[in-house]
mmCIF file with all atom_site columns, C-alpha atoms in Angstrom:
data_model
loop_
_atom_site.group_PDB
_atom_site.id
_atom_site.type_symbol
_atom_site.label_atom_id
_atom_site.label_alt_id
_atom_site.label_comp_id
_atom_site.label_asym_id
_atom_site.label_entity_id
_atom_site.label_seq_id
_atom_site.pdbx_PDB_ins_code
_atom_site.Cartn_x
_atom_site.Cartn_y
_atom_site.Cartn_z
_atom_site.occupancy
_atom_site.B_iso_or_equiv
_atom_site.pdbx_formal_charge
_atom_site.auth_seq_id
_atom_site.auth_comp_id
_atom_site.auth_asym_id
_atom_site.auth_atom_id
_atom_site.pdbx_PDB_model_num
ATOM 1   C CA . UNK A 1 1   ? -126.584 -184.002 147.986 1.00 0.00 ? 164 UNK A CA 1
ATOM 2   C CA . UNK A 1 2   ? -126.050 -185.037 151.604 1.00 0.00 ? 165 UNK A CA 1
ATOM 3   C CA . UNK A 1 3   ? -125.920 -181.373 152.669 1.00 0.00 ? 166 UNK A CA 1
ATOM 4   C CA . UNK A 1 4   ? -124.054 -180.793 155.936 1.00 0.00 ? 167 UNK A CA 1
ATOM 5   C CA . UNK A 1 5   ? -123.030 -183.922 157.827 1.00 0.00 ? 168 UNK A CA 1
ATOM 6   C CA . UNK A 1 6   ? -121.643 -184.185 161.350 1.00 0.00 ? 169 UNK A CA 1
ATOM 7   C CA . UNK A 1 7   ? -120.032 -187.066 163.184 1.00 0.00 ? 170 UNK A CA 1
ATOM 8   C CA . UNK A 1 8   ? -120.418 -188.408 165.774 1.00 0.00 ? 171 UNK A CA 1
ATOM 9   C CA . UNK A 1 9   ? -124.063 -187.826 166.751 1.00 0.00 ? 172 UNK A CA 1
ATOM 10  C CA . UNK A 1 10  ? -123.334 -188.467 170.439 1.00 0.00 ? 173 UNK A CA 1
ATOM 11  C CA . UNK A 1 11  ? -120.126 -188.477 172.435 1.00 0.00 ? 174 UNK A CA 1
ATOM 12  C CA . UNK A 1 12  ? -119.204 -188.843 176.105 1.00 0.00 ? 175 UNK A CA 1
ATOM 13  C CA . UNK A 1 13  ? -115.775 -187.685 177.228 1.00 0.00 ? 176 UNK A CA 1
ATOM 14  C CA . UNK A 1 14  ? -113.926 -187.557 180.508 1.00 0.00 ? 177 UNK A CA 1
ATOM 15  C CA . UNK A 1 15  ? -112.450 -184.292 181.724 1.00 0.00 ? 178 UNK A CA 1
ATOM 16  C CA . UNK A 1 16  ? -109.094 -183.686 180.091 1.00 0.00 ? 179 UNK A CA 1
ATOM 17  C CA . UNK A 1 17  ? -109.668 -185.888 177.058 1.00 0.00 ? 180 UNK A CA 1
ATOM 18  C CA . UNK A 1 18  ? -109.366 -184.466 173.562 1.00 0.00 ? 181 UNK A CA 1
ATOM 19  C CA . UNK A 1 19  ? -111.440 -185.190 170.515 1.00 0.00 ? 182 UNK A CA 1
ATOM 20  C CA . UNK A 1 20  ? -112.406 -183.875 167.090 1.00 0.00 ? 183 UNK A CA 1
ATOM 21  C CA . UNK A 1 21  ? -115.934 -183.221 165.905 1.00 0.00 ? 184 UNK A CA 1
ATOM 22  C CA . UNK A 1 22  ? -116.198 -183.744 162.165 1.00 0.00 ? 185 UNK A CA 1
ATOM 23  C CA . UNK A 1 23  ? -118.164 -181.574 159.761 1.00 0.00 ? 186 UNK A CA 1
ATOM 24  C CA . UNK A 1 24  ? -118.426 -181.946 155.995 1.00 0.00 ? 187 UNK A CA 1
ATOM 25  C CA . UNK A 1 25  ? -120.532 -180.333 153.275 1.00 0.00 ? 188 UNK A CA 1
ATOM 26  C CA . UNK A 1 26  ? -120.968 -181.299 149.634 1.00 0.00 ? 189 UNK A CA 1
ATOM 27  C CA . UNK A 1 27  ? -122.494 -178.054 148.367 1.00 0.00 ? 190 UNK A CA 1
ATOM 28  C CA . UNK A 1 28  ? -119.189 -176.326 147.559 1.00 0.00 ? 191 UNK A CA 1
ATOM 29  C CA . UNK A 1 29  ? -119.973 -173.612 150.102 1.00 0.00 ? 192 UNK A CA 1
ATOM 30  C CA . UNK A 1 30  ? -117.216 -171.142 150.895 1.00 0.00 ? 193 UNK A CA 1
ATOM 31  C CA . UNK A 1 31  ? -118.404 -170.274 154.413 1.00 0.00 ? 194 UNK A CA 1
ATOM 32  C CA . UNK A 1 32  ? -118.506 -172.750 157.292 1.00 0.00 ? 195 UNK A CA 1
ATOM 33  C CA . UNK A 1 33  ? -119.055 -172.185 160.996 1.00 0.00 ? 196 UNK A CA 1
ATOM 34  C CA . UNK A 1 34  ? -119.376 -173.954 164.339 1.00 0.00 ? 197 UNK A CA 1
ATOM 35  C CA . UNK A 1 35  ? -121.930 -173.110 167.018 1.00 0.00 ? 198 UNK A CA 1
ATOM 36  C CA . UNK A 1 36  ? -122.726 -174.480 170.439 1.00 0.00 ? 199 UNK A CA 1
ATOM 37  C CA . UNK A 1 37  ? -126.155 -174.584 172.040 1.00 0.00 ? 200 UNK A CA 1
ATOM 38  C CA . UNK A 1 38  ? -126.449 -174.802 175.801 1.00 0.00 ? 201 UNK A CA 1
ATOM 39  C CA . UNK A 1 39  ? -129.767 -175.725 177.464 1.00 0.00 ? 202 UNK A CA 1
ATOM 40  C CA . UNK A 1 40  ? -132.395 -173.007 177.158 1.00 0.00 ? 203 UNK A CA 1
ATOM 41  C CA . UNK A 1 41  ? -130.193 -170.812 175.003 1.00 0.00 ? 204 UNK A CA 1
ATOM 42  C CA . UNK A 1 42  ? -129.669 -169.927 171.402 1.00 0.00 ? 205 UNK A CA 1
ATOM 43  C CA . UNK A 1 43  ? -126.703 -170.880 169.270 1.00 0.00 ? 206 UNK A CA 1
ATOM 44  C CA . UNK A 1 44  ? -123.408 -169.140 169.949 1.00 0.00 ? 207 UNK A CA 1
ATOM 45  C CA . UNK A 1 45  ? -120.610 -168.890 167.396 1.00 0.00 ? 208 UNK A CA 1
ATOM 46  C CA . UNK A 1 46  ? -117.366 -170.693 168.257 1.00 0.00 ? 209 UNK A CA 1
ATOM 47  C CA . UNK A 1 47  ? -115.253 -170.379 165.080 1.00 0.00 ? 210 UNK A CA 1
ATOM 48  C CA . UNK A 1 48  ? -115.933 -169.740 161.437 1.00 0.00 ? 211 UNK A CA 1
ATOM 49  C CA . UNK A 1 49  ? -114.177 -169.891 158.079 1.00 0.00 ? 212 UNK A CA 1
ATOM 50  C CA . UNK A 1 50  ? -114.641 -167.884 154.889 1.00 0.00 ? 213 UNK A CA 1
ATOM 51  C CA . UNK A 1 51  ? -112.618 -170.292 152.774 1.00 0.00 ? 214 UNK A CA 1
ATOM 52  C CA . UNK A 1 52  ? -109.934 -172.967 152.789 1.00 0.00 ? 215 UNK A CA 1
ATOM 53  C CA . UNK A 1 53  ? -106.990 -171.844 154.898 1.00 0.00 ? 216 UNK A CA 1
ATOM 54  C CA . UNK A 1 54  ? -108.876 -168.954 156.528 1.00 0.00 ? 217 UNK A CA 1
ATOM 55  C CA . UNK A 1 55  ? -110.446 -169.165 159.982 1.00 0.00 ? 218 UNK A CA 1
ATOM 56  C CA . UNK A 1 56  ? -111.455 -166.700 162.659 1.00 0.00 ? 219 UNK A CA 1
ATOM 57  C CA . UNK A 1 57  ? -112.804 -166.706 166.192 1.00 0.00 ? 220 UNK A CA 1
ATOM 58  C CA . UNK A 1 58  ? -116.391 -166.248 167.137 1.00 0.00 ? 221 UNK A CA 1
ATOM 59  C CA . UNK A 1 59  ? -118.052 -165.357 170.419 1.00 0.00 ? 222 UNK A CA 1
ATOM 60  C CA . UNK A 1 60  ? -116.910 -168.364 172.495 1.00 0.00 ? 223 UNK A CA 1
ATOM 61  C CA . UNK A 1 61  ? -113.624 -169.724 171.041 1.00 0.00 ? 224 UNK A CA 1
ATOM 62  C CA . UNK A 1 62  ? -111.748 -170.688 174.197 1.00 0.00 ? 225 UNK A CA 1
ATOM 63  C CA . UNK A 1 63  ? -110.910 -174.394 174.435 1.00 0.00 ? 226 UNK A CA 1
ATOM 64  C CA . UNK A 1 64  ? -111.511 -175.072 170.748 1.00 0.00 ? 227 UNK A CA 1
ATOM 65  C CA . UNK A 1 65  ? -109.326 -175.184 167.661 1.00 0.00 ? 228 UNK A CA 1
ATOM 66  C CA . UNK A 1 66  ? -110.248 -175.300 163.996 1.00 0.00 ? 229 UNK A CA 1
ATOM 67  C CA . UNK A 1 67  ? -108.516 -175.601 160.659 1.00 0.00 ? 230 UNK A CA 1
ATOM 68  C CA . UNK A 1 68  ? -109.819 -175.659 157.112 1.00 0.00 ? 231 UNK A CA 1
ATOM 69  C CA . UNK A 1 69  ? -107.565 -177.463 154.673 1.00 0.00 ? 232 UNK A CA 1
ATOM 70  C CA . UNK A 1 70  ? -110.312 -178.180 152.119 1.00 0.00 ? 233 UNK A CA 1
ATOM 71  C CA . UNK A 1 71  ? -113.551 -176.484 151.082 1.00 0.00 ? 234 UNK A CA 1
ATOM 72  C CA . UNK A 1 72  ? -115.569 -179.522 152.167 1.00 0.00 ? 235 UNK A CA 1
ATOM 73  C CA . UNK A 1 73  ? -114.311 -180.155 155.703 1.00 0.00 ? 236 UNK A CA 1
ATOM 74  C CA . UNK A 1 74  ? -114.206 -178.050 158.858 1.00 0.00 ? 237 UNK A CA 1
ATOM 75  C CA . UNK A 1 75  ? -113.278 -180.102 161.958 1.00 0.00 ? 238 UNK A CA 1
ATOM 76  C CA . UNK A 1 76  ? -113.594 -178.728 165.492 1.00 0.00 ? 239 UNK A CA 1
ATOM 77  C CA . UNK A 1 77  ? -111.023 -179.889 168.029 1.00 0.00 ? 240 UNK A CA 1
ATOM 78  C CA . UNK A 1 78  ? -111.509 -179.903 171.782 1.00 0.00 ? 241 UNK A CA 1
ATOM 79  C CA . UNK A 1 79  ? -108.035 -179.692 173.267 1.00 0.00 ? 242 UNK A CA 1
ATOM 80  C CA . UNK A 1 80  ? -108.755 -180.708 176.877 1.00 0.00 ? 243 UNK A CA 1
ATOM 81  C CA . UNK A 1 81  ? -112.444 -181.315 177.504 1.00 0.00 ? 244 UNK A CA 1
ATOM 82  C CA . UNK A 1 82  ? -114.118 -179.629 180.481 1.00 0.00 ? 245 UNK A CA 1
ATOM 83  C CA . UNK A 1 83  ? -117.639 -180.116 181.907 1.00 0.00 ? 246 UNK A CA 1
ATOM 84  C CA . UNK A 1 84  ? -118.454 -176.560 180.753 1.00 0.00 ? 247 UNK A CA 1
ATOM 85  C CA . UNK A 1 85  ? -118.140 -177.823 177.175 1.00 0.00 ? 248 UNK A CA 1
ATOM 86  C CA . UNK A 1 86  ? -121.108 -180.129 177.605 1.00 0.00 ? 249 UNK A CA 1
ATOM 87  C CA . UNK A 1 87  ? -123.412 -178.874 174.871 1.00 0.00 ? 250 UNK A CA 1
ATOM 88  C CA . UNK A 1 88  ? -124.921 -179.566 171.474 1.00 0.00 ? 251 UNK A CA 1
ATOM 89  C CA . UNK A 1 89  ? -122.634 -178.559 168.628 1.00 0.00 ? 252 UNK A CA 1
ATOM 90  C CA . UNK A 1 90  ? -123.866 -177.481 165.214 1.00 0.00 ? 253 UNK A CA 1
ATOM 91  C CA . UNK A 1 91  ? -121.927 -177.007 162.023 1.00 0.00 ? 254 UNK A CA 1
ATOM 92  C CA . UNK A 1 92  ? -123.296 -174.785 159.252 1.00 0.00 ? 255 UNK A CA 1
ATOM 93  C CA . UNK A 1 93  ? -122.324 -173.735 155.747 1.00 0.00 ? 256 UNK A CA 1
ATOM 94  C CA . UNK A 1 94  ? -123.366 -171.082 153.240 1.00 0.00 ? 257 UNK A CA 1
ATOM 95  C CA . UNK A 1 95  ? -122.354 -169.543 149.935 1.00 0.00 ? 258 UNK A CA 1
ATOM 96  C CA . UNK A 1 96  ? -120.216 -166.436 149.713 1.00 0.00 ? 259 UNK A CA 1
ATOM 97  C CA . UNK A 1 97  ? -122.061 -164.925 146.790 1.00 0.00 ? 260 UNK A CA 1
ATOM 98  C CA . UNK A 1 98  ? -124.984 -163.521 148.724 1.00 0.00 ? 261 UNK A CA 1
ATOM 99  C CA . UNK A 1 99  ? -128.370 -162.813 147.214 1.00 0.00 ? 262 UNK A CA 1
ATOM 100 C CA . UNK A 1 100 ? -130.968 -165.541 147.280 1.00 0.00 ? 263 UNK A CA 1
ATOM 101 C CA . UNK A 1 101 ? -128.363 -168.122 148.240 1.00 0.00 ? 264 UNK A CA 1
ATOM 102 C CA . UNK A 1 102 ? -127.212 -166.314 151.390 1.00 0.00 ? 265 UNK A CA 1
ATOM 103 C CA . UNK A 1 103 ? -128.704 -168.841 153.784 1.00 0.00 ? 266 UNK A CA 1
ATOM 104 C CA . UNK A 1 104 ? -126.951 -171.054 156.327 1.00 0.00 ? 267 UNK A CA 1
ATOM 105 C CA . UNK A 1 105 ? -127.567 -174.784 156.161 1.00 0.00 ? 268 UNK A CA 1
ATOM 106 C CA . UNK A 1 106 ? -127.157 -176.669 159.415 1.00 0.00 ? 269 UNK A CA 1
ATOM 107 C CA . UNK A 1 107 ? -125.953 -180.160 160.202 1.00 0.00 ? 270 UNK A CA 1
ATOM 108 C CA . UNK A 1 108 ? -127.936 -182.433 162.557 1.00 0.00 ? 271 UNK A CA 1
ATOM 109 C CA . UNK A 1 109 ? -125.773 -181.605 165.577 1.00 0.00 ? 272 UNK A CA 1
ATOM 110 C CA . UNK A 1 110 ? -123.453 -183.506 167.924 1.00 0.00 ? 273 UNK A CA 1
ATOM 111 C CA . UNK A 1 111 ? -124.507 -183.954 171.538 1.00 0.00 ? 274 UNK A CA 1
ATOM 112 C CA . UNK A 1 112 ? -121.383 -183.892 173.719 1.00 0.00 ? 275 UNK A CA 1
ATOM 113 C CA . UNK A 1 113 ? -121.257 -184.732 177.408 1.00 0.00 ? 276 UNK A CA 1
ATOM 114 C CA . UNK A 1 114 ? -118.109 -184.167 179.441 1.00 0.00 ? 277 UNK A CA 1
ATOM 115 C CA . UNK A 1 115 ? -117.984 -185.962 182.768 1.00 0.00 ? 278 UNK A CA 1
ATOM 116 C CA . UNK B 2 1   ? -121.705 -156.270 167.564 1.00 0.00 ? 293 UNK B CA 1
ATOM 117 C CA . UNK B 2 2   ? -125.085 -157.448 166.466 1.00 0.00 ? 294 UNK B CA 1
ATOM 118 C CA . UNK B 2 3   ? -127.607 -158.599 169.044 1.00 0.00 ? 295 UNK B CA 1
ATOM 119 C CA . UNK B 2 4   ? -130.897 -160.451 168.677 1.00 0.00 ? 296 UNK B CA 1
ATOM 120 C CA . UNK B 2 5   ? -133.533 -160.376 171.413 1.00 0.00 ? 297 UNK B CA 1
ATOM 121 C CA . UNK B 2 6   ? -136.533 -162.643 171.786 1.00 0.00 ? 298 UNK B CA 1
ATOM 122 C CA . UNK B 2 7   ? -138.508 -161.310 174.724 1.00 0.00 ? 299 UNK B CA 1
ATOM 123 C CA . UNK B 2 8   ? -140.979 -164.196 174.994 1.00 0.00 ? 300 UNK B CA 1
ATOM 124 C CA . UNK B 2 9   ? -139.340 -167.312 176.499 1.00 0.00 ? 301 UNK B CA 1
ATOM 125 C CA . UNK B 2 10  ? -142.620 -169.228 176.172 1.00 0.00 ? 302 UNK B CA 1
ATOM 126 C CA . UNK B 2 11  ? -145.801 -168.831 174.160 1.00 0.00 ? 303 UNK B CA 1
ATOM 127 C CA . UNK B 2 12  ? -148.963 -170.881 173.974 1.00 0.00 ? 304 UNK B CA 1
ATOM 128 C CA . UNK B 2 13  ? -151.644 -171.074 171.292 1.00 0.00 ? 305 UNK B CA 1
ATOM 129 C CA . UNK B 2 14  ? -154.812 -173.044 170.744 1.00 0.00 ? 306 UNK B CA 1
ATOM 130 C CA . UNK B 2 15  ? -154.863 -175.332 167.741 1.00 0.00 ? 307 UNK B CA 1
ATOM 131 C CA . UNK B 2 16  ? -156.191 -173.514 164.610 1.00 0.00 ? 308 UNK B CA 1
ATOM 132 C CA . UNK B 2 17  ? -155.573 -170.094 166.198 1.00 0.00 ? 309 UNK B CA 1
ATOM 133 C CA . UNK B 2 18  ? -152.939 -167.503 165.283 1.00 0.00 ? 310 UNK B CA 1
ATOM 134 C CA . UNK B 2 19  ? -149.846 -166.663 167.302 1.00 0.00 ? 311 UNK B CA 1
ATOM 135 C CA . UNK B 2 20  ? -147.125 -164.048 166.879 1.00 0.00 ? 312 UNK B CA 1
ATOM 136 C CA . UNK B 2 21  ? -143.550 -164.467 168.098 1.00 0.00 ? 313 UNK B CA 1
ATOM 137 C CA . UNK B 2 22  ? -141.483 -161.332 168.647 1.00 0.00 ? 314 UNK B CA 1
ATOM 138 C CA . UNK B 2 23  ? -137.899 -160.567 167.737 1.00 0.00 ? 315 UNK B CA 1
ATOM 139 C CA . UNK B 2 24  ? -135.851 -157.379 167.814 1.00 0.00 ? 316 UNK B CA 1
ATOM 140 C CA . UNK B 2 25  ? -132.291 -156.912 166.645 1.00 0.00 ? 317 UNK B CA 1
ATOM 141 C CA . UNK B 2 26  ? -129.591 -154.323 166.683 1.00 0.00 ? 318 UNK B CA 1
ATOM 142 C CA . UNK B 2 27  ? -127.165 -153.652 163.840 1.00 0.00 ? 319 UNK B CA 1
ATOM 143 C CA . UNK B 2 28  ? -125.444 -150.796 162.087 1.00 0.00 ? 320 UNK B CA 1
ATOM 144 C CA . UNK B 2 29  ? -125.304 -152.718 158.810 1.00 0.00 ? 321 UNK B CA 1
ATOM 145 C CA . UNK B 2 30  ? -127.613 -152.007 155.883 1.00 0.00 ? 322 UNK B CA 1
ATOM 146 C CA . UNK B 2 31  ? -127.257 -155.334 154.031 1.00 0.00 ? 323 UNK B CA 1
ATOM 147 C CA . UNK B 2 32  ? -128.372 -158.334 156.035 1.00 0.00 ? 324 UNK B CA 1
ATOM 148 C CA . UNK B 2 33  ? -130.853 -161.178 156.286 1.00 0.00 ? 325 UNK B CA 1
ATOM 149 C CA . UNK B 2 34  ? -133.203 -162.301 159.004 1.00 0.00 ? 326 UNK B CA 1
ATOM 150 C CA . UNK B 2 35  ? -134.426 -165.827 159.625 1.00 0.00 ? 327 UNK B CA 1
ATOM 151 C CA . UNK B 2 36  ? -136.794 -167.808 161.752 1.00 0.00 ? 328 UNK B CA 1
ATOM 152 C CA . UNK B 2 37  ? -135.717 -171.368 162.531 1.00 0.00 ? 329 UNK B CA 1
ATOM 153 C CA . UNK B 2 38  ? -137.795 -174.105 164.101 1.00 0.00 ? 330 UNK B CA 1
ATOM 154 C CA . UNK B 2 39  ? -136.083 -176.586 166.425 1.00 0.00 ? 331 UNK B CA 1
ATOM 155 C CA . UNK B 2 40  ? -138.159 -179.632 167.398 1.00 0.00 ? 332 UNK B CA 1
ATOM 156 C CA . UNK B 2 41  ? -137.013 -182.049 170.135 1.00 0.00 ? 333 UNK B CA 1
ATOM 157 C CA . UNK B 2 42  ? -134.763 -183.751 167.560 1.00 0.00 ? 334 UNK B CA 1
ATOM 158 C CA . UNK B 2 43  ? -132.628 -180.554 167.733 1.00 0.00 ? 335 UNK B CA 1
ATOM 159 C CA . UNK B 2 44  ? -132.526 -180.234 163.935 1.00 0.00 ? 336 UNK B CA 1
ATOM 160 C CA . UNK B 2 45  ? -132.485 -176.588 162.835 1.00 0.00 ? 337 UNK B CA 1
ATOM 161 C CA . UNK B 2 46  ? -135.280 -176.180 160.273 1.00 0.00 ? 338 UNK B CA 1
ATOM 162 C CA . UNK B 2 47  ? -135.507 -172.979 158.256 1.00 0.00 ? 339 UNK B CA 1
ATOM 163 C CA . UNK B 2 48  ? -139.026 -171.557 158.485 1.00 0.00 ? 340 UNK B CA 1
ATOM 164 C CA . UNK B 2 49  ? -138.764 -168.236 156.692 1.00 0.00 ? 341 UNK B CA 1
ATOM 165 C CA . UNK B 2 50  ? -136.177 -165.806 155.361 1.00 0.00 ? 342 UNK B CA 1
ATOM 166 C CA . UNK B 2 51  ? -136.280 -162.022 154.872 1.00 0.00 ? 343 UNK B CA 1
ATOM 167 C CA . UNK B 2 52  ? -133.826 -159.856 152.937 1.00 0.00 ? 344 UNK B CA 1
ATOM 168 C CA . UNK B 2 53  ? -133.335 -156.467 154.595 1.00 0.00 ? 345 UNK B CA 1
ATOM 169 C CA . UNK B 2 54  ? -133.424 -154.614 151.272 1.00 0.00 ? 346 UNK B CA 1
ATOM 170 C CA . UNK B 2 55  ? -136.905 -155.934 150.473 1.00 0.00 ? 347 UNK B CA 1
ATOM 171 C CA . UNK B 2 56  ? -139.831 -153.971 151.867 1.00 0.00 ? 348 UNK B CA 1
ATOM 172 C CA . UNK B 2 57  ? -142.296 -156.763 151.182 1.00 0.00 ? 349 UNK B CA 1
ATOM 173 C CA . UNK B 2 58  ? -142.827 -159.124 154.089 1.00 0.00 ? 350 UNK B CA 1
ATOM 174 C CA . UNK B 2 59  ? -141.903 -162.754 153.419 1.00 0.00 ? 351 UNK B CA 1
ATOM 175 C CA . UNK B 2 60  ? -144.559 -165.457 153.550 1.00 0.00 ? 352 UNK B CA 1
ATOM 176 C CA . UNK B 2 61  ? -144.360 -169.260 153.448 1.00 0.00 ? 353 UNK B CA 1
ATOM 177 C CA . UNK B 2 62  ? -147.765 -170.919 153.556 1.00 0.00 ? 354 UNK B CA 1
ATOM 178 C CA . UNK B 2 63  ? -149.075 -170.426 157.134 1.00 0.00 ? 355 UNK B CA 1
ATOM 179 C CA . UNK B 2 64  ? -145.973 -168.515 158.211 1.00 0.00 ? 356 UNK B CA 1
ATOM 180 C CA . UNK B 2 65  ? -145.468 -164.813 157.621 1.00 0.00 ? 357 UNK B CA 1
ATOM 181 C CA . UNK B 2 66  ? -143.314 -162.062 159.047 1.00 0.00 ? 358 UNK B CA 1
ATOM 182 C CA . UNK B 2 67  ? -143.818 -158.451 159.966 1.00 0.00 ? 359 UNK B CA 1
ATOM 183 C CA . UNK B 2 68  ? -140.502 -156.806 159.142 1.00 0.00 ? 360 UNK B CA 1
ATOM 184 C CA . UNK B 2 69  ? -140.111 -153.257 160.440 1.00 0.00 ? 361 UNK B CA 1
ATOM 185 C CA . UNK B 2 70  ? -136.623 -152.200 159.373 1.00 0.00 ? 362 UNK B CA 1
ATOM 186 C CA . UNK B 2 71  ? -136.587 -148.791 161.041 1.00 0.00 ? 363 UNK B CA 1
ATOM 187 C CA . UNK B 2 72  ? -137.769 -150.267 164.327 1.00 0.00 ? 364 UNK B CA 1
ATOM 188 C CA . UNK B 2 73  ? -135.457 -153.283 163.876 1.00 0.00 ? 365 UNK B CA 1
ATOM 189 C CA . UNK B 2 74  ? -138.306 -155.640 164.547 1.00 0.00 ? 366 UNK B CA 1
ATOM 190 C CA . UNK B 2 75  ? -138.949 -159.015 162.908 1.00 0.00 ? 367 UNK B CA 1
ATOM 191 C CA . UNK B 2 76  ? -141.967 -160.923 164.225 1.00 0.00 ? 368 UNK B CA 1
ATOM 192 C CA . UNK B 2 77  ? -143.251 -164.302 163.043 1.00 0.00 ? 369 UNK B CA 1
ATOM 193 C CA . UNK B 2 78  ? -146.961 -164.969 162.635 1.00 0.00 ? 370 UNK B CA 1
ATOM 194 C CA . UNK B 2 79  ? -148.184 -168.545 162.522 1.00 0.00 ? 371 UNK B CA 1
ATOM 195 C CA . UNK B 2 80  ? -151.737 -168.886 161.242 1.00 0.00 ? 372 UNK B CA 1
ATOM 196 C CA . UNK B 2 81  ? -154.006 -171.903 161.711 1.00 0.00 ? 373 UNK B CA 1
ATOM 197 C CA . UNK B 2 82  ? -151.599 -173.367 164.274 1.00 0.00 ? 374 UNK B CA 1
ATOM 198 C CA . UNK B 2 83  ? -151.106 -177.113 164.165 1.00 0.00 ? 375 UNK B CA 1
ATOM 199 C CA . UNK B 2 84  ? -149.871 -179.562 166.793 1.00 0.00 ? 376 UNK B CA 1
ATOM 200 C CA . UNK B 2 85  ? -146.762 -180.108 164.683 1.00 0.00 ? 377 UNK B CA 1
ATOM 201 C CA . UNK B 2 86  ? -145.838 -176.434 165.071 1.00 0.00 ? 378 UNK B CA 1
ATOM 202 C CA . UNK B 2 87  ? -144.922 -177.020 168.713 1.00 0.00 ? 379 UNK B CA 1
ATOM 203 C CA . UNK B 2 88  ? -141.176 -176.441 169.001 1.00 0.00 ? 380 UNK B CA 1
ATOM 204 C CA . UNK B 2 89  ? -138.507 -173.928 169.959 1.00 0.00 ? 381 UNK B CA 1
ATOM 205 C CA . UNK B 2 90  ? -138.321 -171.030 167.511 1.00 0.00 ? 382 UNK B CA 1
ATOM 206 C CA . UNK B 2 91  ? -135.159 -169.003 166.985 1.00 0.00 ? 383 UNK B CA 1
ATOM 207 C CA . UNK B 2 92  ? -134.760 -165.633 165.342 1.00 0.00 ? 384 UNK B CA 1
ATOM 208 C CA . UNK B 2 93  ? -131.394 -165.144 163.618 1.00 0.00 ? 385 UNK B CA 1
ATOM 209 C CA . UNK B 2 94  ? -129.477 -162.327 161.959 1.00 0.00 ? 386 UNK B CA 1
ATOM 210 C CA . UNK B 2 95  ? -126.988 -162.901 159.159 1.00 0.00 ? 387 UNK B CA 1
ATOM 211 C CA . UNK B 2 96  ? -124.825 -160.091 157.842 1.00 0.00 ? 388 UNK B CA 1
ATOM 212 C CA . UNK B 2 97  ? -124.514 -160.285 154.061 1.00 0.00 ? 389 UNK B CA 1
ATOM 213 C CA . UNK B 2 98  ? -121.425 -162.150 152.851 1.00 0.00 ? 390 UNK B CA 1
ATOM 214 C CA . UNK B 2 99  ? -120.236 -162.878 156.391 1.00 0.00 ? 391 UNK B CA 1
ATOM 215 C CA . UNK B 2 100 ? -121.163 -166.543 156.797 1.00 0.00 ? 392 UNK B CA 1
ATOM 216 C CA . UNK B 2 101 ? -122.000 -166.318 160.502 1.00 0.00 ? 393 UNK B CA 1
ATOM 217 C CA . UNK B 2 102 ? -125.258 -165.723 162.309 1.00 0.00 ? 394 UNK B CA 1
ATOM 218 C CA . UNK B 2 103 ? -126.347 -164.199 165.599 1.00 0.00 ? 395 UNK B CA 1
ATOM 219 C CA . UNK B 2 104 ? -129.219 -165.976 167.335 1.00 0.00 ? 396 UNK B CA 1
ATOM 220 C CA . UNK B 2 105 ? -131.792 -165.014 169.924 1.00 0.00 ? 397 UNK B CA 1
ATOM 221 C CA . UNK B 2 106 ? -132.351 -167.240 172.942 1.00 0.00 ? 398 UNK B CA 1
ATOM 222 C CA . UNK B 2 107 ? -135.499 -168.752 171.489 1.00 0.00 ? 399 UNK B CA 1
ATOM 223 C CA . UNK B 2 108 ? -139.222 -168.974 172.205 1.00 0.00 ? 400 UNK B CA 1
ATOM 224 C CA . UNK B 2 109 ? -140.812 -172.266 173.187 1.00 0.00 ? 401 UNK B CA 1
ATOM 225 C CA . UNK B 2 110 ? -144.174 -172.601 171.455 1.00 0.00 ? 402 UNK B CA 1
ATOM 226 C CA . UNK B 2 111 ? -146.819 -174.910 172.897 1.00 0.00 ? 403 UNK B CA 1
ATOM 227 C CA . UNK B 2 112 ? -149.878 -175.786 170.808 1.00 0.00 ? 404 UNK B CA 1
ATOM 228 C CA . UNK B 2 113 ? -152.940 -176.885 172.785 1.00 0.00 ? 405 UNK B CA 1
ATOM 229 C CA . UNK B 2 114 ? -155.455 -179.256 171.177 1.00 0.00 ? 406 UNK B CA 1
#
């Protein structure tokens, strides 16, 4: 298993540009989520999904869109990039069944710089 | 809403010594999980240890152990026989059961001195 994969690893955008951060998992996990990590801070939840076709907002959703058409993929779209969105973005997935499998698995992160 | 607080922005330990990182959380839920993650300069989130709230026994993983005090909502991480490779940022995280989303503290930077 590849686990959780994210592309690209690095990205530089100009203010106002749009782009999509890709996230995929091959563990058949129902839950997927996106976080951002600003310097010196912990991870903050942007959006999450409990299954294909179902998404909801997290703590810091403004400026981002998500959709979940398949179990495997959960892309994050930046509509009009702003310097305040300069951050490291993490995607994570976990099972819905709870118990010993209720653990989030994280991708390697995407470092985004908006000029 | 759940909150997670790590009150020690930075900690330092001598190689081979023991260090304890603190974490407190706030929740009204009864079914949840607590985690400690290690984040080295590569930024990869590495799971260190996991604790189920319904278990009274403290989790241990080799040199890493926790002191879980459910009533006090406290979840500290003890690293024994510290090694240079333990130097990293450590995050405490809360995960409500069957919710698929975590709440993180702001992290503690651990320095290990040779």
